[in-house]
Tab-separated table of C-alpha atoms in Angstrom:
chain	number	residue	atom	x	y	z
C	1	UNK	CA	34.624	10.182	-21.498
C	2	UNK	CA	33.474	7.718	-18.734
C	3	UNK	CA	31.239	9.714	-15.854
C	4	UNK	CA	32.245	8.740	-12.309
C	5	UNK	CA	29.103	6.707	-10.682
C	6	UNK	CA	28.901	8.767	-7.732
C	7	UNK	CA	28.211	11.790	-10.229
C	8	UNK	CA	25.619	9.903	-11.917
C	9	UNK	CA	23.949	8.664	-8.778
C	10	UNK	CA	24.140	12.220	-7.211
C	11	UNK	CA	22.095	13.101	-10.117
C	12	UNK	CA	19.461	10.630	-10.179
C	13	UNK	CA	18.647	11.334	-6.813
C	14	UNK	CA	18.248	14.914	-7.116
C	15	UNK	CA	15.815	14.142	-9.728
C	16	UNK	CA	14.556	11.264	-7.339
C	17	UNK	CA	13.863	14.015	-4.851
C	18	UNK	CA	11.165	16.099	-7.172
C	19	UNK	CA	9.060	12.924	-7.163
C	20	UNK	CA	9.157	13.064	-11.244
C	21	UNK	CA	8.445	9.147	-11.724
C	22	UNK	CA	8.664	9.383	-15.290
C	23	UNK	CA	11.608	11.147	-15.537
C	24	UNK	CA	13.029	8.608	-13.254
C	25	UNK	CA	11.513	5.694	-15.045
C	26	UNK	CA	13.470	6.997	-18.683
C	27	UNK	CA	16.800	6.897	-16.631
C	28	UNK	CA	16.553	3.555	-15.549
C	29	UNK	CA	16.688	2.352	-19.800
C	30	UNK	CA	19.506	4.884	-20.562
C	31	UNK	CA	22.035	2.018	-19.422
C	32	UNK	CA	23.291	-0.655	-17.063
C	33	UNK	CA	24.936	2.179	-14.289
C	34	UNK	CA	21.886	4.042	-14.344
C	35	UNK	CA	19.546	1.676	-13.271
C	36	UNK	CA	20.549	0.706	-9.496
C	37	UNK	CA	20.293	4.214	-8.336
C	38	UNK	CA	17.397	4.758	-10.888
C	39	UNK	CA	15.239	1.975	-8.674
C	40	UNK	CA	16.074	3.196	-5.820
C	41	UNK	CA	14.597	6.361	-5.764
C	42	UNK	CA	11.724	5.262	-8.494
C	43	UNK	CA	10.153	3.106	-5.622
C	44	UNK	CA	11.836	5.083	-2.177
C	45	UNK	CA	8.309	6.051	-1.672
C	46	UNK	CA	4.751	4.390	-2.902
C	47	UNK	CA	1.596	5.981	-2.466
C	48	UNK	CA	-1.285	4.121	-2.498
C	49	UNK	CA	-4.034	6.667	-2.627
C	50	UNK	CA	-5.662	8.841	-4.683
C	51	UNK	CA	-3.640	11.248	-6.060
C	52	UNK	CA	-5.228	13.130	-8.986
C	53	UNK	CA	-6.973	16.365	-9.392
C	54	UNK	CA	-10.048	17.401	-6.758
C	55	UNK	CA	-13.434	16.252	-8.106
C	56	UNK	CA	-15.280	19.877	-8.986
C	57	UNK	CA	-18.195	18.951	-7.342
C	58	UNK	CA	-16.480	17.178	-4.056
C	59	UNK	CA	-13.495	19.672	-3.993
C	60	UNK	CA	-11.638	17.459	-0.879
C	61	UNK	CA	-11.921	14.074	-2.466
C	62	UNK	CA	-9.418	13.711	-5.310
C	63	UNK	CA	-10.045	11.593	-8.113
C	64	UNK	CA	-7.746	8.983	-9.595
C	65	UNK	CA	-7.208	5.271	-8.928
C	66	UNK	CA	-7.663	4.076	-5.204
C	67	UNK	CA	-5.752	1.798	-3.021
C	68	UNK	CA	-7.268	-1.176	-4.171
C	69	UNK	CA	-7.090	-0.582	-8.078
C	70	UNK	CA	-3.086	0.792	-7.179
C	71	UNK	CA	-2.401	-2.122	-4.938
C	72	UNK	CA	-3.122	-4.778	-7.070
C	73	UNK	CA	-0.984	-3.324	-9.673
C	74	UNK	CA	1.801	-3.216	-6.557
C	75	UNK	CA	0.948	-7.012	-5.612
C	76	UNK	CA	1.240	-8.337	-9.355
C	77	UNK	CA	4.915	-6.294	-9.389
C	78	UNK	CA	5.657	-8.333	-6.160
C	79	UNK	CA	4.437	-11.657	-7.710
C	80	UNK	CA	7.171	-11.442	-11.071
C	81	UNK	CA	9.529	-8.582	-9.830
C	82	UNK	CA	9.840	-9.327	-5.309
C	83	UNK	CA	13.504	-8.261	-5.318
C	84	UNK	CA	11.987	-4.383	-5.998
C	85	UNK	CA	10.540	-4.201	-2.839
C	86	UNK	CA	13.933	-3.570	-0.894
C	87	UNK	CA	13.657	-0.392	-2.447
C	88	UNK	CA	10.712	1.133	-0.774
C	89	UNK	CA	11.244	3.009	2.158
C	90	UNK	CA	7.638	4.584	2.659
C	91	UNK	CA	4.617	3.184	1.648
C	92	UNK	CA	1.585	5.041	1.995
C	93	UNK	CA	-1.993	3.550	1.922
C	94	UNK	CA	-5.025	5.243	2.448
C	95	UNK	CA	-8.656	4.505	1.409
C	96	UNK	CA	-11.214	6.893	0.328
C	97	UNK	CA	-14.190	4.894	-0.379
C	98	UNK	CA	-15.907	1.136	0.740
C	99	UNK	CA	-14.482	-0.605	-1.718
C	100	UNK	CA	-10.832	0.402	-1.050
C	101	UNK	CA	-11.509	0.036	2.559
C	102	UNK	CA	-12.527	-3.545	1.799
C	103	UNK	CA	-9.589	-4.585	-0.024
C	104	UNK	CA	-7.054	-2.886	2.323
C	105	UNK	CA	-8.695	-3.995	5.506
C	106	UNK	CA	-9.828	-7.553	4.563
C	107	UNK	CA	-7.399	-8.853	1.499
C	108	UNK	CA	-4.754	-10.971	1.848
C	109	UNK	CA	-3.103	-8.551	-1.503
C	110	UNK	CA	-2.495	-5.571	1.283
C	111	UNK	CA	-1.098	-8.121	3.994
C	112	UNK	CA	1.511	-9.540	1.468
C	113	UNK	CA	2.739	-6.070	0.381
C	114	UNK	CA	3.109	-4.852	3.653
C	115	UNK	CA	4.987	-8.208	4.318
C	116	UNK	CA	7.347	-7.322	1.498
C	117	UNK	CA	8.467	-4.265	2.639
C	118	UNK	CA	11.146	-5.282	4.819
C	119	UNK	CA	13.096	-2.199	4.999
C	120	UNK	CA	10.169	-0.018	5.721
C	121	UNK	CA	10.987	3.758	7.104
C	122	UNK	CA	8.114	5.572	7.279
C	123	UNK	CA	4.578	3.933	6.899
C	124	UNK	CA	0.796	5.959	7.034
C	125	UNK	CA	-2.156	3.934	6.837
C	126	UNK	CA	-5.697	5.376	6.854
C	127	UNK	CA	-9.110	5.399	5.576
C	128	UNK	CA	-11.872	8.041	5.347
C	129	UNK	CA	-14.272	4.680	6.459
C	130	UNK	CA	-13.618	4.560	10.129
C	131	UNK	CA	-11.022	1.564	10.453
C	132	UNK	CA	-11.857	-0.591	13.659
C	133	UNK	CA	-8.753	-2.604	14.312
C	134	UNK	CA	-10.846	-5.539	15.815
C	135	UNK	CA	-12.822	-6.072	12.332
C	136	UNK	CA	-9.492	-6.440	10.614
C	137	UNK	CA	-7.981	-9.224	8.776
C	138	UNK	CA	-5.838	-11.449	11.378
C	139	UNK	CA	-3.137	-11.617	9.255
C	140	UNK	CA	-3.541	-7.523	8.682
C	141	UNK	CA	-2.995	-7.285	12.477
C	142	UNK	CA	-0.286	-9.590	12.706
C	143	UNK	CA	1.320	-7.738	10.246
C	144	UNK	CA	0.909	-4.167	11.367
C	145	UNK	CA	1.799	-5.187	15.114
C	146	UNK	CA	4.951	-6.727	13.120
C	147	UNK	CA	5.861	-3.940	10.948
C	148	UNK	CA	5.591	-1.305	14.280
C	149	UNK	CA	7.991	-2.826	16.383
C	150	UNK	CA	10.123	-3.255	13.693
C	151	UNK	CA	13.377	-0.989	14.711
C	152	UNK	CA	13.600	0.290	10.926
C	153	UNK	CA	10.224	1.854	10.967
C	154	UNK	CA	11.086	5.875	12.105
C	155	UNK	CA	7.755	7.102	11.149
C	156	UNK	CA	4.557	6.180	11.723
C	157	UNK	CA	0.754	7.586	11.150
C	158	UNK	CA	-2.455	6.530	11.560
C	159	UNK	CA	-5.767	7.669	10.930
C	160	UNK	CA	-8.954	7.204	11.617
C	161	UNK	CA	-8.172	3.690	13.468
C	162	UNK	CA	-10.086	2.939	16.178
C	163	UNK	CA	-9.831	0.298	19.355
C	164	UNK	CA	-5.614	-0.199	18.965
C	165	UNK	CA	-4.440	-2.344	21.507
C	166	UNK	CA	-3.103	-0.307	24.274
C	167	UNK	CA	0.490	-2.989	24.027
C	168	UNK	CA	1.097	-0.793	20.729
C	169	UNK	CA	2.049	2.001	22.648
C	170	UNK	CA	5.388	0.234	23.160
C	171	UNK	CA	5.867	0.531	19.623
C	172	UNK	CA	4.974	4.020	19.380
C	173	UNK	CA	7.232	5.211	21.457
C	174	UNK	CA	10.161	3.474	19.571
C	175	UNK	CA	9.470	6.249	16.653
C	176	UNK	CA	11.544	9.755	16.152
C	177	UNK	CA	7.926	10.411	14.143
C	178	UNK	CA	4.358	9.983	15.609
C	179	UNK	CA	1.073	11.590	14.276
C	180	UNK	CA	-2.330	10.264	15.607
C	181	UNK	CA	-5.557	11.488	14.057
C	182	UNK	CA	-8.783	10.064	14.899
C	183	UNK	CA	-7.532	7.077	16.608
C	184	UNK	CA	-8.929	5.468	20.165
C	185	UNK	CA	-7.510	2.693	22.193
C	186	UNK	CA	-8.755	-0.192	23.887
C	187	UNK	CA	-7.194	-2.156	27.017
C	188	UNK	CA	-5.135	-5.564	26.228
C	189	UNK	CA	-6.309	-8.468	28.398
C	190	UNK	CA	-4.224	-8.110	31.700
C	191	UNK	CA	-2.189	-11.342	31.162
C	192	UNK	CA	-0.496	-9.843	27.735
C	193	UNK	CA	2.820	-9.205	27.345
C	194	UNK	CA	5.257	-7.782	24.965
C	195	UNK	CA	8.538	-10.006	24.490
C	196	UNK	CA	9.416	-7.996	21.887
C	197	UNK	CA	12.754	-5.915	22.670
C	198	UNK	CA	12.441	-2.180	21.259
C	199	UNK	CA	15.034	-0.137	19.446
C	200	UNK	CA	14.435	3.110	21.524
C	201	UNK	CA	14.549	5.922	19.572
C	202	UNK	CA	14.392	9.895	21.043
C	203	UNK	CA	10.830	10.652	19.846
C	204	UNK	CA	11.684	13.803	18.102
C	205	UNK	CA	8.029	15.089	16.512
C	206	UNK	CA	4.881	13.909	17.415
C	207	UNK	CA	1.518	15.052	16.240
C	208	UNK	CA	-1.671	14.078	17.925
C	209	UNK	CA	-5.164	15.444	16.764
C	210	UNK	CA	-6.961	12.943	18.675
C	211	UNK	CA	-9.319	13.103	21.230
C	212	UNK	CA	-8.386	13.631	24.750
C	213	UNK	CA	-8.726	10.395	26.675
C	214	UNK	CA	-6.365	9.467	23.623
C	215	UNK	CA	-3.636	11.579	24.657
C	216	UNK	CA	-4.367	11.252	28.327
C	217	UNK	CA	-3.584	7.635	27.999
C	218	UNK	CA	-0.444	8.110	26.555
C	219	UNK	CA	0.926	10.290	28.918
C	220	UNK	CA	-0.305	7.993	31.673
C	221	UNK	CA	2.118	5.505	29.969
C	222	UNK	CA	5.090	8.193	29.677
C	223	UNK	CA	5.122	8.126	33.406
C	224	UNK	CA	4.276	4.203	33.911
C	225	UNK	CA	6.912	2.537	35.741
C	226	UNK	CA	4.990	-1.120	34.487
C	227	UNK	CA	5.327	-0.023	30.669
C	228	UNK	CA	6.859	2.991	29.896
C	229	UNK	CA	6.180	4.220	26.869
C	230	UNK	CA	6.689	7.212	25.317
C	231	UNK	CA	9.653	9.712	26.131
C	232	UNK	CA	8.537	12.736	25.347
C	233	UNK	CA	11.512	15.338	27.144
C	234	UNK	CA	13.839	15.607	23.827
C	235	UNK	CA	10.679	16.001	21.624
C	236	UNK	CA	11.636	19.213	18.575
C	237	UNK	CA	8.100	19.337	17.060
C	238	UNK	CA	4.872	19.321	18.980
C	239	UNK	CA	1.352	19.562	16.800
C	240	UNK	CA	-1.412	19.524	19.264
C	241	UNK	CA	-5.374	19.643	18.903
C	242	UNK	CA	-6.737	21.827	21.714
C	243	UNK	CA	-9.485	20.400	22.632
C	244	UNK	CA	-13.256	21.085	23.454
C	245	UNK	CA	-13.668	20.496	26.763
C	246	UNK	CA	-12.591	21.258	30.022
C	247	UNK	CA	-9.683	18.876	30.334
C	248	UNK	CA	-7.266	19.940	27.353
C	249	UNK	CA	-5.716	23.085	29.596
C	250	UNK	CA	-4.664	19.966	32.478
C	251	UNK	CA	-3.583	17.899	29.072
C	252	UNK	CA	-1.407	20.542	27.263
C	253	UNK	CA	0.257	21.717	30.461
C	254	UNK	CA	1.288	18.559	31.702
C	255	UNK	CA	2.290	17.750	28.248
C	256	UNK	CA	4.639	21.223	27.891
C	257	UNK	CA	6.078	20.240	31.026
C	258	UNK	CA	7.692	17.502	29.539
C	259	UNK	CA	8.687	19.372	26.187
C	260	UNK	CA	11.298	21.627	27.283
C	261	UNK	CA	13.545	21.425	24.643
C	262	UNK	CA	10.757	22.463	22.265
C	263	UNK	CA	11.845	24.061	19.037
C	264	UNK	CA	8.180	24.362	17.187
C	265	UNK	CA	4.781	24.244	18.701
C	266	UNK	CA	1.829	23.871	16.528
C	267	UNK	CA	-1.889	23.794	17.859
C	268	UNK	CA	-5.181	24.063	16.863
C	269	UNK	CA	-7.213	26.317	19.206
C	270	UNK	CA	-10.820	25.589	19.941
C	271	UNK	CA	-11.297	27.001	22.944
C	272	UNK	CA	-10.488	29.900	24.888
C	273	UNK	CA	-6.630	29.371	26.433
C	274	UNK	CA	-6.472	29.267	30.061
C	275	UNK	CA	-3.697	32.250	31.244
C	276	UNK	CA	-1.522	28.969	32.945
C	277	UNK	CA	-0.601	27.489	29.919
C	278	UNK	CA	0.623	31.125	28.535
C	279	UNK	CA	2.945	31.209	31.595
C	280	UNK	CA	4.477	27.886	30.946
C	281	UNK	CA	5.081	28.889	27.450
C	282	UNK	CA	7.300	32.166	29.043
C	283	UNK	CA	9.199	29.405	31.847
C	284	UNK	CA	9.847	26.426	30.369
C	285	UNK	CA	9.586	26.931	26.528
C	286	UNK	CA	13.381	28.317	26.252
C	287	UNK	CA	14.368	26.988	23.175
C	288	UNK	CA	11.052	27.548	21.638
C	289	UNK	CA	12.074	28.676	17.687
C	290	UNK	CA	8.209	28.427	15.848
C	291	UNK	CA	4.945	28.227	16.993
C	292	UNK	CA	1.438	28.145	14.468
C	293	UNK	CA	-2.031	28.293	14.944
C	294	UNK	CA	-5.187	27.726	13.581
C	295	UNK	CA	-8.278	28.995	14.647
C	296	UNK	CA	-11.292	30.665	14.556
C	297	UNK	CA	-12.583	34.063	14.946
C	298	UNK	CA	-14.148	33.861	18.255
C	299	UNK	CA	-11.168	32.676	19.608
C	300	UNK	CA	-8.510	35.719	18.086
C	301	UNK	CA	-8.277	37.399	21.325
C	302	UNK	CA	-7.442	33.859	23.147
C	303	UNK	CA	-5.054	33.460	20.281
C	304	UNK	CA	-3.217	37.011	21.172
C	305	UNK	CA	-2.826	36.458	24.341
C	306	UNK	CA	-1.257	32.901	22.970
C	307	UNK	CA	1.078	34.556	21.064
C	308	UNK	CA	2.080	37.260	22.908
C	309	UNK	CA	3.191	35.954	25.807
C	310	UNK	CA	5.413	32.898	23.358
C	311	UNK	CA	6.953	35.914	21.537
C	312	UNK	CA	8.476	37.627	24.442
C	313	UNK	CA	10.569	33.932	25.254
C	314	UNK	CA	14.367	35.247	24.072
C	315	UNK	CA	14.150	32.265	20.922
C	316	UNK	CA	11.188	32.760	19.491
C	317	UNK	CA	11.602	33.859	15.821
C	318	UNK	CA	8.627	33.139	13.750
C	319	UNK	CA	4.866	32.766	14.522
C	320	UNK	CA	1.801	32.044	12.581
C	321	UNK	CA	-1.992	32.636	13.120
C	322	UNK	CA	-4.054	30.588	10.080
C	323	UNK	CA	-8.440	31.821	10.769
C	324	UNK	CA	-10.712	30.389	8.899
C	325	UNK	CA	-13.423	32.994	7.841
C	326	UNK	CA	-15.625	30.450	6.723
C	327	UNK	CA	-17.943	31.756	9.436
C	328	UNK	CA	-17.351	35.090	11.706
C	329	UNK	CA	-15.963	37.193	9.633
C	330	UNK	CA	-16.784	40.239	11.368
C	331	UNK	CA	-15.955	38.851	14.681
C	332	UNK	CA	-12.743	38.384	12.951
C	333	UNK	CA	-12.533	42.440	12.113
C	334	UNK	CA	-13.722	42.764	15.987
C	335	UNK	CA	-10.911	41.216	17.526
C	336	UNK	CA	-8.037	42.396	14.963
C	337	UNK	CA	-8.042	45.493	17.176
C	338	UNK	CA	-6.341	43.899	20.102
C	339	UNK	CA	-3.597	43.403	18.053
C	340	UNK	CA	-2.577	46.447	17.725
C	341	UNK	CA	-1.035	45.974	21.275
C	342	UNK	CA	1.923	43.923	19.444
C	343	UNK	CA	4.938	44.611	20.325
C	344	UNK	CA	7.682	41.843	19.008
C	345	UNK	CA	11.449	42.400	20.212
C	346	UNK	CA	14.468	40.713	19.131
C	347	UNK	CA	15.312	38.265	17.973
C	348	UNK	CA	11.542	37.557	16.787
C	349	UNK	CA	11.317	38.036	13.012
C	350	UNK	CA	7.904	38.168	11.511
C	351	UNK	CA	4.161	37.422	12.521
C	352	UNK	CA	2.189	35.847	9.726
C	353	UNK	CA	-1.645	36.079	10.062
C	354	UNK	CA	-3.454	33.814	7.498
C	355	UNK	CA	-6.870	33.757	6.633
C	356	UNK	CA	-8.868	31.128	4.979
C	357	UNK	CA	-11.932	32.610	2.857
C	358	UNK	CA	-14.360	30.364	1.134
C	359	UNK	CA	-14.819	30.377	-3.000
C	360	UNK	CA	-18.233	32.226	-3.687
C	361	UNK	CA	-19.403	32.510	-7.562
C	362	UNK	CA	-17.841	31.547	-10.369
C	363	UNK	CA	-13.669	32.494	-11.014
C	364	UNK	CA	-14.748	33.993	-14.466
C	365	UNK	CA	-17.347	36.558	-12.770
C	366	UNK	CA	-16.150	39.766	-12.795
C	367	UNK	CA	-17.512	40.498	-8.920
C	368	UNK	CA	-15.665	37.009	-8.022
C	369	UNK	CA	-13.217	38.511	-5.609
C	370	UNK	CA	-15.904	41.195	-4.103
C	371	UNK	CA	-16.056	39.125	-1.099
C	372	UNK	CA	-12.410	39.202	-0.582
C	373	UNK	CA	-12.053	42.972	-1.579
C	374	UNK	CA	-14.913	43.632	1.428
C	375	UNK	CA	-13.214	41.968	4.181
C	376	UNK	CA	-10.119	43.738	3.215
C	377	UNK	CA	-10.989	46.786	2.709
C	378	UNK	CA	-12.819	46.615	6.435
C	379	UNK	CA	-9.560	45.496	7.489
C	380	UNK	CA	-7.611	47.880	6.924
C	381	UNK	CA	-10.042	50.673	8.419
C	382	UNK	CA	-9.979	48.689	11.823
C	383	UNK	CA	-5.902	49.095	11.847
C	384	UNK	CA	-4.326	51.574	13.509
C	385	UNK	CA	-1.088	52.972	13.234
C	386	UNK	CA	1.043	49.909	14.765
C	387	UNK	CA	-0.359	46.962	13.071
C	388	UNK	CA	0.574	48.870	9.666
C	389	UNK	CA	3.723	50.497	11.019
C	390	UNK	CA	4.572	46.438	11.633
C	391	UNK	CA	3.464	45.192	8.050
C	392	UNK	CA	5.746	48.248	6.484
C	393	UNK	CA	8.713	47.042	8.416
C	394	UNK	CA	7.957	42.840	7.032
C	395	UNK	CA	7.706	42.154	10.829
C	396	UNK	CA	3.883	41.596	10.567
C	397	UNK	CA	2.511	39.870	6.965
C	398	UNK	CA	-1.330	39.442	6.083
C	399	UNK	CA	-2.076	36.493	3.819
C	400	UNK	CA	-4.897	34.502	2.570
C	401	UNK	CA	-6.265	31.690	0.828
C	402	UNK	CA	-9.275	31.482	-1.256
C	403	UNK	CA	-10.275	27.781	-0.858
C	404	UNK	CA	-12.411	26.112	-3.308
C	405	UNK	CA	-15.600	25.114	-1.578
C	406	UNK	CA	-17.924	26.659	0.709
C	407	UNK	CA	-19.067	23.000	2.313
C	408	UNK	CA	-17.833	22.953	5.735
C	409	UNK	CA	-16.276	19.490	5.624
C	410	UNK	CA	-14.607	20.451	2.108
C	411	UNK	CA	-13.261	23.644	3.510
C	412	UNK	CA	-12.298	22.271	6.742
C	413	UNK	CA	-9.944	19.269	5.175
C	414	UNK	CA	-8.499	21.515	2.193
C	415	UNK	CA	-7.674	24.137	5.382
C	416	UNK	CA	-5.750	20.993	7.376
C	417	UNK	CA	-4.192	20.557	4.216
C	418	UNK	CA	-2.390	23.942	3.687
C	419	UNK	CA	-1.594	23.894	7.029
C	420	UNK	CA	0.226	20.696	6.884
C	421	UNK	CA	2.275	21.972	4.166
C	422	UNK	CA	3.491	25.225	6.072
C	423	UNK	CA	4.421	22.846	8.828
C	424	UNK	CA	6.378	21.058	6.800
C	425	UNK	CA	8.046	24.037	5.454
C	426	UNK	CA	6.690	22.877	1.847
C	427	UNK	CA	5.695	25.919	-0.339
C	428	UNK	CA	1.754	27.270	-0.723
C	429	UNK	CA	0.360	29.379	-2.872
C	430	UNK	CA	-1.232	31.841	-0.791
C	431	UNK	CA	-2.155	35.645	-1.385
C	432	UNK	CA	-0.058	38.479	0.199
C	433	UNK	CA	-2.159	41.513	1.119
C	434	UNK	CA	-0.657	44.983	0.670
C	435	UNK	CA	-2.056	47.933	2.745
C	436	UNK	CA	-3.078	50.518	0.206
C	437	UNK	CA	-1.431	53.659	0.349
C	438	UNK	CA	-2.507	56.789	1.366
């Protein structure tokens, strides 16, 4: 009995969706129908980074082949097979060490794959060697600059790339998905301009851990009537870096102000939150859904007044706190108290607070978890009964990680990590603590 195509193709791209390359790589010899659909989702996406398991003894630098080993193995594909490439839809490169930089920064190999993906989506490009877009390869630039006013491209990241050209915020603001890390700008010589005509697209999520002058700059430009930019009113998802100095307050409240249709806020809080931005939260956020943060333990108390005034909006439904513990832990147990003095109402579901502890010993000790055990344990004398009245009823749920490094950096990006996952809804392994009865 003949299967229908569409039931085969359905198929393939459910596997195609669980990323299982090899599975998808034996379906495209079963037979002739098979292998359209079979391409398609084998090379949807291509990462060029390392992918493999975290080195032991550098726990947030994963091992594996790098962009420039992976890439040549992509450009020699392009030389004999070139009709592939209207399969990929996101390409992902990102270099961990000198010699990848080199080759994806400075060979002509990167500029004639990015060249060949012509139907590009979604594209991140990044390097753990600061990236300076000056010191690039011409034709690298030419092609980037290309490739992000293209009105295909719905997705775009950067990181760690310094001195853009302030033109290419015209070309960010043609995206429905933005995220900035690490990046700075520099000014385009005042007789430039852009004859390129822009596919505008509703920026729906944008993400910008960048320093401030960074995001000052682009909402300068949202409100330019020379070069307008980036329309920010129907953005959905909003991940912010609060920053360290005294202008982030002015830079997140002008910034809400033009987010009212808001349906998750994410931010990292460094500093203590000014009681302004917790009112414009209550007035303006009304469609507010989601809202995370990560922080630290001196800064619990500025995160409960955060998240107690969001949770009394009438949308808000779920809220996260993610503390790293790396440092502070007792200041952490110090300022659990105040949140005793939550009280969620419909239709708010559940608070999740997350902590981050670091590894300490060896798994196979038999004291390894001590550590954890300790904090707990102190814990759950400094609750009252409300806090564990809320946990009983699922409205309130404790969680934690036990990351595998006590180096600051290594902790710090492995932390990011998780907490781009939960953003993106995708599932983590964490630890759910249990009060223990009485």
């Amino acid at each position: 009995m003949d299967v229908p195509q569409d039931v085969i193709d359905t198929i393939i791209d459910i596997v195609g969706q669980t990323d299982d390359k090899k599975t998808l790589s034996v379906l495209s010899l079963v037979c002739r129908s098979f292998l359209p659909q079979s391409r398609k989702s084998l090379f949807a996406t291509i990462h060029l980074t390392r992918t493999g398991h975290r080195n032991r003894w550098r726990p947030y630098y994963p091992i594996g082949r790098g962009v420039d080993i992976l890439g040549r193995r992509l450009f020699n594909l392009l030389q004999s097979s070139p009709h592939l490439f209207q399969y990929i839809r996101t390409l992902k490169m990102y270099a961990w060490s000198t010699s990848e930089f080199i080759w994806m920064t400075q060979e002509d190999e990167a500029v004639s794959i990015i060249r060949a993906c012509t139907r590009l989506q979604a594209f991140e490009f990044g390097s753990e060697v600061e990236i300076r877009w000056p010191m690039m390869n011409p034709s690298l630039q030419s092609s980037l600059e290309h490739l992000m006013y293209s009105p295909q491209l719905q997705s775009l990241t950067l990181l760690n790339v310094k001195s853009i050209p302030t033109l290419l915020l015209l070309a960010f603001g043609s995206r429905t998905t933005l995220r900035l890390e690490e990046i700075s700008f520099v000014s385009h010589p005042p007789d430039s301009e852009s004859t390129v005509t822009l596919k505008r697209d509703i920026l729906k999520s944008l993400s910008v851990a960048v320093p401030n002058p960074v995001l000052q700059l682009m909402l300068d430009h949202e409100t330019s009537q020379q070069m307008p930019s980036l329309d920010l009113s129907q953005l959905l998802v909003l991940d912010l870096a609060y920053g360290s100095d005294g202008k982030s307050a002015l830079l997140m409240d002008n910034l809400l102000r033009r987010t009212t249709h808001l349906q998750e806020l994410h931010v990292s809080l460094l500093q203590p939150v000014v009681s302004t931005l917790r009112e414009i939260h209550v007035q303006n956020l009304m469609d507010l859904r989601r809202i995370s943060l990560l922080t630290e333990p001196q800064f619990l108390r500025d995160a409960y007044s955060f998240i107690e005034g969001v949770i009394q909006t009438p949308s808000i439904e779920h809220a996260e706190v993610m503390c790293s513990l790396l440092n502070g832990p007792m200041q952490c147990l110090e300022a659990m108290q105040i949140w005793e003095q939550l009280q969620p109402r419909p239709p708010f579901q559940q608070l999740k607070l997350r902590f981050f502890l670091p590894q300490t010993g060896d798994p196979e000790d038999i004291n390894y978890f001590s550590r954890t055990d300790d904090f707990f344990t102190k814990l759950h004398s400094a609750m009252n009964g409300n806090l564990l009245n809320l946990i009983t009823q699922s409205q309130v749920q404790i969680m934690y990680d036990i990351l595998s490094s006590d180096d600051e950096d290594a902790f710090r990006t492995e932390m990011l990590d998780i907490r781009r996952r939960a953003i993106a809804r995708q599932r983590n392994w964490s630890h759910v603590w249990t009060p223990p009865g009485p």
